[in-house]
């Protein structure tokens, strides 16, 4: 029971069990959920492309309706001054080319003036003064459009229709091109069917097979989940779209393949099987090595020790230290590993403290000075520009005096986070001390440096941190000064700091909450936006 072989075997079995349990946990709680999350992102991306496609189609329909409705000839037609307008401008070929189902001219109260439509299914083209006789097939859609414009403001509107068939509709008031004070004389409605041809066009644009079904009473139906995984190979993505009349909906459905999920799952399962096989092989190999390298020599050492004790003397063939090996070798290795890890953690902590500001988490002045020297050196070698922005919180002493130092520290931390978020990977942000921050931007232009400084100013203002004692605004604001070291006019760190500080002073003198600029180029115009 106290044999090293038994204890080592028990340890290996326990490690193997824990490893298998860890693999199972990783698979079911990390890998597979991440694969499903990635699949959700893929579905969102594909459905976004589909939504963008049909929204672009709807926007295009709205643009066509607005163009037709603001045409002087259409305005004259509504006044009865252009009786040949409809016959001259509308035909079956035009409806086919523009993929329109209907066009309706109405008075402001919805009274029909002229209706035209082309049904691709029956190849029927009709024009009428009302939705009757040969235009009777358009009556259901006309009724919904008529009801819609009665409640519509006199401006362009784009919407979806659920019944009698899914369609896109754009309604626009009819006005002259140069409108002036002229009132709209009526409405123009343009209808585009969301039929098979429309689905084919969307599929050609996005590569996604979609279908649309009307949901007439959505409050009586349990809304399905946005993603239904039909099988291991396919899933169904569902989006509900608002549609007239009433509170009806359109169910937009897309069938998508699960290629990435299936491939990634198969790869991970294959990797898991290989891992399990390798783990078992390692256990067998370790047991063999344990027997050959440790247990056998240990038994020989024990036998040698017994023989030496019987002989009542000790041989000098083996040193005495070998007798004490037993289990202390593993214990010593573990303790030494813990010591190394502890030492590394302390080293990392000291390095972090030497580079970061303890309050804001930004880089400190020491790191900034080293970074600026390195950035300017590399910029000189690569013929790049380096931008420097000095930022000062406006009337921060008044903020501290009024709200107290704890709130002042909170304000500094909030401002630091938003500055770091805006700069991101474009450069670094450091706290120079107090309420002053410095941004270093590598490989930038003057215009880009100015824009980033302005973005920083606007981002801090957008925080809306209350500052009752500021003479600039009711919230916390910043002033910024910028300078740039150009390839043809390089600056030393101190000079670049001085130029940026001068531009900051200029911004403060000009009223604060703005960006000042100062560069060595005498032709630079500080009005860059």
Coordinates of C-alpha atoms in Angstrom, one line a residue:
X1 CA 0.0 0.0 0.0
X2 CA 2.9 2.3 0.7
X3 CA 4.8 1.3 -2.4
X4 CA 5.8 4.1 -4.7
X5 CA 4.5 2.1 -7.6
X6 CA 1.0 1.9 -6.2
X7 CA 0.9 5.5 -5.2
X8 CA 2.2 6.6 -8.6
X9 CA -0.3 4.4 -10.4
X10 CA -3.1 5.8 -8.3
X11 CA -2.0 9.3 -9.1
X12 CA -1.9 8.6 -12.8
X13 CA -5.4 7.1 -12.8
X14 CA -6.7 10.1 -10.9
X15 CA -5.0 12.5 -13.3
X16 CA -6.5 10.5 -16.3
X17 CA -10.0 10.7 -14.8
X18 CA -9.6 14.4 -14.1
X19 CA -8.3 15.0 -17.6
X20 CA -11.2 13.1 -19.2
X21 CA -13.6 15.0 -17.0
X22 CA -11.9 18.3 -18.0
X23 CA -12.2 17.3 -21.7
X24 CA -15.9 16.6 -21.2
X25 CA -16.4 19.9 -19.4
X26 CA -14.5 21.9 -22.0
X27 CA -16.5 20.2 -24.8
X28 CA -20.0 20.7 -23.2
X29 CA -19.5 24.0 -21.4
X30 CA -17.0 25.9 -23.6
X31 CA -16.4 24.5 -27.0
X32 CA -19.9 23.5 -28.1
X33 CA -21.5 26.7 -26.7
X34 CA -18.8 28.7 -28.5
X35 CA -19.5 26.8 -31.7
X36 CA -23.2 27.5 -31.3
X37 CA -22.4 31.2 -30.6
X38 CA -20.3 31.4 -33.7
X39 CA -23.1 29.9 -35.6
X40 CA -25.5 32.5 -34.2
X41 CA -23.1 35.2 -35.4
X42 CA -23.0 33.6 -38.8
X43 CA -26.9 33.5 -38.9
X44 CA -27.0 37.1 -37.8
X45 CA -24.5 38.1 -40.6
X46 CA -26.5 36.2 -43.3
X47 CA -29.8 37.6 -42.1
X48 CA -28.3 41.0 -42.0
X49 CA -27.3 40.6 -45.6
X50 CA -30.8 39.5 -46.5
X51 CA -32.3 42.4 -44.5
X52 CA -30.0 44.8 -46.2
X53 CA -31.0 43.5 -49.6
X54 CA -34.7 43.8 -49.1
X55 CA -34.3 47.1 -47.3
X56 CA -32.3 48.4 -50.3
X57 CA -35.0 47.2 -52.6
X58 CA -37.6 49.0 -50.4
X59 CA -35.5 52.2 -50.4
X60 CA -35.2 52.0 -54.2
X61 CA -38.9 51.7 -54.5
X62 CA -39.3 54.7 -52.2
X63 CA -36.9 56.7 -54.4
X64 CA -38.9 55.8 -57.5
X65 CA -42.2 56.8 -55.9
X66 CA -40.7 60.1 -54.7
X67 CA -39.3 60.8 -58.2
X68 CA -42.6 60.1 -59.9
X69 CA -44.6 62.0 -57.4
X70 CA -42.4 65.2 -57.7
X71 CA -42.6 65.3 -61.5
X72 CA -44.4 68.3 -62.9
X73 CA -46.2 66.2 -65.4
X74 CA -47.7 64.1 -62.6
X75 CA -48.8 67.2 -60.8
X76 CA -50.4 68.5 -64.0
X77 CA -52.1 65.1 -64.5
X78 CA -53.7 65.4 -61.0
X79 CA -55.0 68.9 -62.0
X80 CA -56.4 67.5 -65.3
X81 CA -53.9 69.4 -67.4
X82 CA -52.2 66.4 -68.9
X83 CA -54.9 63.9 -70.0
X84 CA -52.4 61.9 -72.1
X85 CA -49.9 61.5 -69.2
X86 CA -50.9 58.0 -68.2
X87 CA -51.1 56.6 -71.8
X88 CA -47.8 58.3 -72.7
X89 CA -45.7 57.2 -69.7
X90 CA -47.1 53.8 -68.6
X91 CA -47.2 50.5 -70.4
X92 CA -46.9 46.8 -69.7
X93 CA -43.2 46.9 -70.8
X94 CA -42.5 49.6 -68.3
X95 CA -44.1 47.6 -65.4
X96 CA -42.1 44.5 -66.5
X97 CA -38.8 46.4 -66.6
X98 CA -39.3 48.2 -63.3
X99 CA -40.7 45.0 -61.6
X100 CA -43.8 46.9 -60.4
X101 CA -47.1 45.3 -59.5
X102 CA -49.2 48.4 -59.3
X103 CA -49.1 52.2 -59.5
X104 CA -52.0 54.2 -58.0
X105 CA -52.8 57.9 -58.3
X106 CA -55.2 59.1 -55.5
X107 CA -56.6 62.3 -54.2
X108 CA -55.6 63.4 -50.7
X109 CA -58.7 61.6 -49.3
X110 CA -57.8 58.4 -51.0
X111 CA -60.2 58.7 -53.9
X112 CA -58.7 56.9 -56.9
X113 CA -57.8 59.0 -60.0
X114 CA -55.9 56.4 -62.1
X115 CA -54.8 52.8 -61.4
X116 CA -52.4 50.6 -63.4
X117 CA -51.1 47.1 -62.6
X118 CA -49.4 44.1 -64.1
X119 CA -49.9 40.6 -62.7
X120 CA -46.9 38.5 -63.8
X121 CA -48.7 35.3 -62.8
X122 CA -51.6 35.9 -65.2
X123 CA -49.7 38.2 -67.6
X124 CA -52.6 40.7 -67.1
X125 CA -52.0 44.4 -67.6
X126 CA -54.8 46.7 -66.6
X127 CA -55.4 50.5 -66.3
X128 CA -58.6 52.0 -64.8
X129 CA -60.1 55.0 -63.1
X130 CA -61.0 52.8 -60.1
X131 CA -60.4 49.3 -58.7
X132 CA -63.3 47.8 -60.7
X133 CA -63.9 45.9 -63.9
X134 CA -60.6 44.8 -65.4
X135 CA -58.8 46.3 -62.4
X136 CA -60.9 44.4 -59.8
X137 CA -58.0 42.1 -59.1
X138 CA -56.2 45.1 -57.6
X139 CA -59.1 46.0 -55.2
X140 CA -57.8 44.2 -52.1
X141 CA -54.4 45.9 -52.3
X142 CA -55.9 49.3 -53.2
X143 CA -58.2 49.1 -50.2
X144 CA -55.2 48.7 -47.8
X145 CA -53.3 51.5 -49.5
X146 CA -56.3 53.8 -49.4
X147 CA -56.8 53.2 -45.7
X148 CA -53.0 53.8 -45.1
X149 CA -52.8 57.2 -46.8
X150 CA -55.8 58.5 -44.9
X151 CA -53.7 58.4 -41.8
X152 CA -50.3 59.2 -43.4
X153 CA -48.5 62.5 -43.0
X154 CA -47.8 64.3 -46.4
X155 CA -44.3 62.8 -46.8
X156 CA -42.7 59.7 -48.2
X157 CA -43.5 56.4 -46.4
X158 CA -42.2 52.9 -47.2
X159 CA -44.0 49.9 -45.7
X160 CA -44.7 46.2 -46.1
X161 CA -48.0 44.5 -47.0
X162 CA -49.1 41.1 -45.6
X163 CA -52.4 40.4 -47.3
X164 CA -53.7 39.6 -49.8
X165 CA -50.1 38.8 -50.7
X166 CA -46.7 40.0 -49.4
X167 CA -45.6 43.2 -51.1
X168 CA -43.5 46.3 -50.8
X169 CA -45.3 49.7 -51.0
X170 CA -44.1 53.2 -51.2
X171 CA -46.5 56.1 -50.9
X172 CA -45.5 59.7 -51.6
X173 CA -47.5 63.0 -51.8
X174 CA -47.7 64.4 -55.4
X175 CA -46.1 67.9 -55.5
X176 CA -44.4 70.0 -58.2
X177 CA -40.7 69.7 -58.7
X178 CA -40.1 73.2 -57.4
X179 CA -42.6 72.9 -54.6
X180 CA -42.5 76.2 -52.9
X181 CA -45.7 76.8 -51.1
X182 CA -47.7 74.4 -53.3
X183 CA -49.8 71.9 -51.4
X184 CA -49.8 68.2 -52.4
X185 CA -52.7 67.3 -54.7
X186 CA -52.8 63.7 -53.9
X187 CA -50.9 60.5 -53.4
X188 CA -48.8 58.2 -55.6
X189 CA -48.5 54.6 -54.4
X190 CA -46.0 52.2 -56.0
X191 CA -46.4 48.5 -55.2
X192 CA -43.8 45.8 -55.8
X193 CA -44.8 42.1 -55.3
X194 CA -42.5 40.0 -53.1
X195 CA -43.1 37.0 -55.4
X196 CA -40.9 34.2 -56.7
X197 CA -39.0 36.6 -59.1
X198 CA -38.3 38.8 -56.1
X199 CA -37.0 35.9 -54.1
X200 CA -34.8 34.9 -57.0
X201 CA -33.4 38.4 -57.1
X202 CA -32.6 38.4 -53.3
X203 CA -31.0 34.9 -53.6
X204 CA -28.8 36.2 -56.5
X205 CA -27.7 39.1 -54.3
X206 CA -27.1 37.2 -51.1
X207 CA -26.8 33.5 -51.9
X208 CA -29.5 32.8 -49.3
X209 CA -32.8 30.9 -50.0
X210 CA -35.6 32.8 -48.3
X211 CA -39.4 32.7 -48.1
X212 CA -42.0 35.0 -46.6
X213 CA -45.3 34.0 -44.9
X214 CA -47.9 36.4 -43.6
X215 CA -48.8 36.2 -39.9
X216 CA -52.3 37.6 -39.6
X217 CA -52.8 37.3 -35.9
X218 CA -49.4 37.4 -34.2
X219 CA -50.8 37.9 -30.7
X220 CA -52.5 34.5 -31.0
X221 CA -49.3 32.7 -32.1
X222 CA -46.4 31.8 -30.0
X223 CA -43.4 33.5 -31.6
X224 CA -40.9 30.9 -32.7
X225 CA -37.2 31.3 -31.7
X226 CA -35.1 33.2 -34.2
X227 CA -33.0 30.1 -35.0
X228 CA -34.3 26.6 -35.3
X229 CA -31.7 23.9 -35.9
X230 CA -33.6 21.5 -38.1
X231 CA -30.8 18.9 -38.4
X232 CA -27.1 18.5 -38.2
X233 CA -26.8 20.0 -41.7
X234 CA -29.4 22.8 -41.8
X235 CA -31.0 25.4 -39.7
X236 CA -33.9 27.8 -40.1
X237 CA -33.5 31.5 -39.3
X238 CA -36.8 33.4 -38.7
X239 CA -37.4 37.2 -38.5
X240 CA -40.8 38.8 -38.0
X241 CA -41.3 42.1 -39.9
X242 CA -44.0 44.7 -39.3
X243 CA -46.6 44.8 -42.1
X244 CA -50.0 46.3 -42.9
X245 CA -52.9 46.1 -42.4
X246 CA -53.2 46.4 -38.6
X247 CA -50.6 44.6 -36.5
X248 CA -49.9 41.9 -39.0
X249 CA -46.4 40.5 -39.4
X250 CA -44.4 38.9 -42.2
X251 CA -42.4 35.9 -41.3
X252 CA -39.1 36.1 -43.2
X253 CA -37.5 32.6 -43.2
X254 CA -34.1 31.6 -44.5
X255 CA -32.7 28.1 -44.7
X256 CA -28.9 28.1 -44.0
X257 CA -26.3 25.3 -44.1
X258 CA -24.4 24.4 -41.0
X259 CA -21.1 23.7 -42.8
X260 CA -18.8 25.5 -40.3
X261 CA -20.5 24.0 -37.3
X262 CA -20.4 20.5 -38.6
X263 CA -16.8 20.8 -39.7
X264 CA -15.6 22.4 -36.4
X265 CA -17.5 19.8 -34.4
X266 CA -16.0 17.0 -36.4
X267 CA -12.5 18.5 -36.0
X268 CA -13.0 18.9 -32.3
X269 CA -14.3 15.4 -31.7
X270 CA -11.4 14.0 -33.7
X271 CA -9.0 16.1 -31.6
X272 CA -10.6 14.8 -28.4
X273 CA -10.3 11.2 -29.5
X274 CA -6.7 11.7 -30.3
X275 CA -6.1 13.5 -27.0
X276 CA -7.7 10.6 -25.1
X277 CA -5.6 8.1 -27.1
X278 CA -2.4 10.1 -26.4
X279 CA -3.3 10.4 -22.8
X280 CA -3.7 6.6 -22.4
X281 CA -0.5 6.0 -24.3
X282 CA 1.3 8.5 -22.1
X283 CA 0.1 6.7 -18.9
X284 CA 1.3 3.4 -20.2
X285 CA 4.7 4.9 -21.2
X286 CA 5.1 6.7 -17.9
X287 CA 4.3 3.5 -15.9
X288 CA 7.0 1.7 -18.0
X289 CA 9.5 4.5 -17.4
X290 CA 8.6 4.5 -13.7
X291 CA 9.4 0.8 -13.5
X292 CA 12.6 1.1 -15.5
X293 CA 14.0 4.4 -14.2
X294 CA 12.8 4.7 -10.6
X295 CA 11.3 1.5 -9.1
X296 CA 13.9 -1.0 -10.2
X297 CA 16.8 1.2 -9.0
X298 CA 14.9 1.8 -5.8
X299 CA 14.4 -1.9 -5.1
X300 CA 18.1 -2.5 -5.9
X301 CA 19.0 0.3 -3.5
X302 CA 16.8 -1.2 -0.8
X303 CA 18.3 -4.7 -1.3
X304 CA 21.8 -3.2 -1.3
X305 CA 20.9 -1.4 2.0
X306 CA 19.7 -4.6 3.6
X307 CA 22.9 -6.4 2.6
X308 CA 25.0 -3.6 4.0
X309 CA 23.1 -3.7 7.3
X310 CA 23.6 -7.4 7.6
X311 CA 27.2 -7.0 7.0
X312 CA 27.2 -4.3 9.7
X313 CA 29.1 -1.8 7.5
X314 CA 28.3 0.6 4.7
X315 CA 29.8 0.6 1.3
X316 CA 30.9 3.8 -0.3
X317 CA 29.7 2.7 -3.8
X318 CA 26.4 4.7 -3.3
X319 CA 26.3 8.1 -1.6
X320 CA 24.2 8.3 1.5
X321 CA 22.0 11.0 -0.1
X322 CA 20.4 8.4 -2.4
X323 CA 18.8 6.7 0.6
X324 CA 16.7 9.8 1.3
X325 CA 15.2 10.0 -2.1
X326 CA 11.9 8.2 -1.5
X327 CA 9.1 10.7 -2.1
X328 CA 10.9 14.0 -1.5
X329 CA 12.0 14.3 -5.1
X330 CA 8.4 15.0 -6.3
X331 CA 7.7 17.2 -3.2
X332 CA 10.9 19.3 -3.9
X333 CA 10.0 19.7 -7.6
X334 CA 6.5 20.9 -6.7
X335 CA 7.7 23.3 -4.0
X336 CA 10.3 24.7 -6.4
X337 CA 7.7 25.1 -9.1
X338 CA 5.5 27.0 -6.7
X339 CA 8.4 29.2 -5.8
X340 CA 9.1 30.0 -9.4
X341 CA 5.4 30.8 -10.1
X342 CA 5.4 33.1 -7.0
X343 CA 8.5 34.9 -8.1
X344 CA 7.2 35.3 -11.6
X345 CA 3.9 36.7 -10.3
X346 CA 5.8 39.3 -8.2
X347 CA 8.0 40.2 -11.1
X348 CA 5.0 40.8 -13.3
X349 CA 3.3 42.8 -10.6
X350 CA 6.4 45.0 -10.2
X351 CA 6.6 45.5 -14.0
X352 CA 2.9 46.5 -14.1
X353 CA 3.3 49.0 -11.2
X354 CA 6.3 50.5 -12.9
X355 CA 4.4 51.3 -16.2
X356 CA 0.8 52.0 -15.1
X357 CA -1.0 54.7 -13.2
X358 CA -2.6 53.2 -10.1
X359 CA -5.8 55.3 -10.3
X360 CA -6.7 55.2 -14.0
X361 CA -4.9 52.1 -15.3
X362 CA -3.3 54.2 -18.1
X363 CA 0.4 54.3 -18.8
X364 CA 2.3 56.6 -16.4
X365 CA 4.7 59.4 -17.3
X366 CA 7.8 57.2 -17.1
X367 CA 6.5 54.8 -19.7
X368 CA 5.2 57.7 -21.8
X369 CA 8.7 59.3 -21.9
X370 CA 10.3 56.1 -23.0
X371 CA 7.6 55.4 -25.6
X372 CA 7.8 58.9 -27.1
X373 CA 11.5 58.6 -27.6
X374 CA 11.1 55.3 -29.3
X375 CA 8.2 56.5 -31.4
X376 CA 10.1 59.5 -32.6
X377 CA 13.2 57.5 -33.4
X378 CA 11.2 54.9 -35.5
X379 CA 9.3 57.7 -37.2
X380 CA 12.6 59.4 -38.2
X381 CA 13.9 56.1 -39.6
X382 CA 10.7 55.3 -41.5
X383 CA 9.9 58.9 -42.5
X384 CA 6.6 58.9 -40.6
X385 CA 4.9 61.6 -38.6
X386 CA 4.2 61.4 -34.8
X387 CA 1.3 63.2 -33.3
X388 CA 1.0 64.3 -29.7
X389 CA -2.1 65.5 -27.9
X390 CA -2.1 67.0 -24.4
X391 CA -5.5 67.0 -22.7
X392 CA -6.6 68.9 -19.6
X393 CA -9.9 68.6 -17.9
X394 CA -11.5 72.1 -17.8
X395 CA -11.9 73.6 -14.3
X396 CA -11.0 70.3 -12.5
X397 CA -9.9 72.1 -9.3
X398 CA -13.4 73.5 -9.0
X399 CA -14.8 70.0 -9.6
X400 CA -12.7 68.6 -6.8
X401 CA -13.5 71.5 -4.5
X402 CA -17.2 71.1 -5.0
X403 CA -17.7 67.3 -5.3
X404 CA -14.8 66.1 -3.2
X405 CA -11.7 64.2 -4.1
X406 CA -13.4 60.7 -4.2
X407 CA -15.7 62.0 -6.9
X408 CA -12.7 63.7 -8.6
X409 CA -10.9 60.4 -8.7
X410 CA -14.0 58.8 -10.2
X411 CA -14.2 61.5 -12.8
X412 CA -10.5 60.9 -13.7
X413 CA -11.1 57.2 -14.1
X414 CA -14.2 57.7 -16.3
X415 CA -12.4 60.2 -18.5
X416 CA -9.3 57.9 -18.7
X417 CA -11.5 55.0 -19.9
X418 CA -13.2 56.9 -22.6
X419 CA -9.9 58.4 -23.9
X420 CA -8.3 54.9 -24.0
X421 CA -11.4 53.6 -25.8
X422 CA -11.3 56.2 -28.5
X423 CA -7.6 56.0 -29.1
X424 CA -7.7 52.1 -29.1
X425 CA -4.8 50.7 -31.1
X426 CA -4.0 54.0 -32.9
X427 CA -1.5 54.9 -30.2
X428 CA -1.2 55.1 -26.4
X429 CA -2.8 57.2 -23.7
X430 CA -0.9 58.2 -20.5
X431 CA -1.7 60.1 -17.4
X432 CA 0.9 62.8 -17.1
X433 CA -0.3 63.9 -13.6
X434 CA -3.3 65.4 -12.0
X435 CA -6.0 66.1 -14.6
X436 CA -3.6 66.0 -17.5
X437 CA -3.4 63.2 -20.1
X438 CA -1.1 62.8 -23.1
X439 CA -1.9 60.8 -26.3
X440 CA 0.9 59.7 -28.6
X441 CA -0.1 58.7 -32.2
X442 CA 2.3 57.0 -34.5
X443 CA 2.3 57.3 -38.3
X444 CA -0.5 59.9 -38.6
X445 CA -1.2 63.0 -40.6
X446 CA -2.0 66.4 -39.2
X447 CA -5.6 66.1 -40.3
X448 CA -5.9 62.7 -38.6
X449 CA -4.3 64.0 -35.4
X450 CA -6.8 66.9 -35.3
X451 CA -9.8 64.6 -35.9
X452 CA -8.7 62.2 -33.1
X453 CA -8.3 65.1 -30.7
X454 CA -11.8 66.3 -31.7
X455 CA -13.2 62.8 -31.2
X456 CA -11.6 62.7 -27.7
X457 CA -13.2 66.0 -26.8
X458 CA -16.6 65.0 -28.1
X459 CA -16.4 61.6 -26.3
X460 CA -15.7 63.2 -23.0
X461 CA -18.5 65.7 -23.5
X462 CA -20.8 62.7 -24.3
X463 CA -20.2 61.3 -20.9
X464 CA -22.4 64.1 -19.5
X465 CA -20.6 64.1 -16.1
X466 CA -22.2 66.9 -14.2
X467 CA -20.0 69.9 -13.4
X468 CA -21.9 72.8 -11.9
X469 CA -18.9 75.0 -11.4
X470 CA -17.5 74.9 -14.9
X471 CA -17.5 78.1 -16.8
X472 CA -17.7 76.2 -20.1
X473 CA -20.7 73.8 -19.8
X474 CA -22.9 72.1 -17.3
X475 CA -20.8 68.9 -17.7
X476 CA -17.2 67.9 -17.7
X477 CA -15.3 69.0 -20.8
X478 CA -11.7 68.9 -21.9
X479 CA -9.3 71.2 -23.7
X480 CA -6.7 69.7 -26.0
X481 CA -3.5 70.9 -27.6
X482 CA -1.9 69.0 -30.5
X483 CA 1.5 69.1 -32.2
X484 CA 3.0 66.9 -34.8
X485 CA 6.6 65.9 -35.7
X486 CA 6.8 65.8 -39.5
X487 CA 9.3 63.8 -41.5
X488 CA 10.7 67.0 -43.0
X489 CA 10.6 68.8 -39.7
X490 CA 11.3 66.3 -36.9
X491 CA 11.0 67.2 -33.2
X492 CA 12.8 66.1 -30.1
X493 CA 10.5 64.9 -27.3
X494 CA 10.8 68.0 -25.2
X495 CA 10.1 70.3 -28.2
X496 CA 7.1 68.3 -29.3
X497 CA 5.8 68.5 -25.7
X498 CA 6.4 72.2 -25.7
X499 CA 4.5 72.8 -29.0
X500 CA 1.5 70.7 -27.8
X501 CA 1.5 72.5 -24.5
X502 CA 1.5 75.9 -26.3
X503 CA -1.5 74.8 -28.4
X504 CA -3.3 73.6 -25.2
X505 CA -2.7 77.0 -23.7
X506 CA -4.1 78.6 -26.9
X507 CA -7.2 76.4 -26.6
X508 CA -7.7 77.5 -23.0
X509 CA -7.2 81.1 -23.9
X510 CA -9.8 80.7 -26.6
X511 CA -12.5 79.6 -24.1
X512 CA -11.6 75.9 -23.4
X513 CA -13.6 72.9 -24.5
X514 CA -11.8 72.9 -27.9
X515 CA -8.8 71.7 -29.7
X516 CA -5.8 74.0 -30.3
X517 CA -3.1 73.2 -32.9
X518 CA 0.5 74.1 -33.3
X519 CA 2.8 72.6 -35.8
X520 CA 6.1 73.7 -37.3
X521 CA 4.6 74.0 -40.8
X522 CA 3.8 77.7 -41.2
X523 CA 1.2 76.9 -43.8
X524 CA -0.9 74.7 -41.5
X525 CA -4.5 75.9 -41.1
X526 CA -6.0 75.1 -37.7
X527 CA -9.5 75.0 -39.1
X528 CA -9.1 71.4 -40.3
X529 CA -12.2 69.4 -39.5

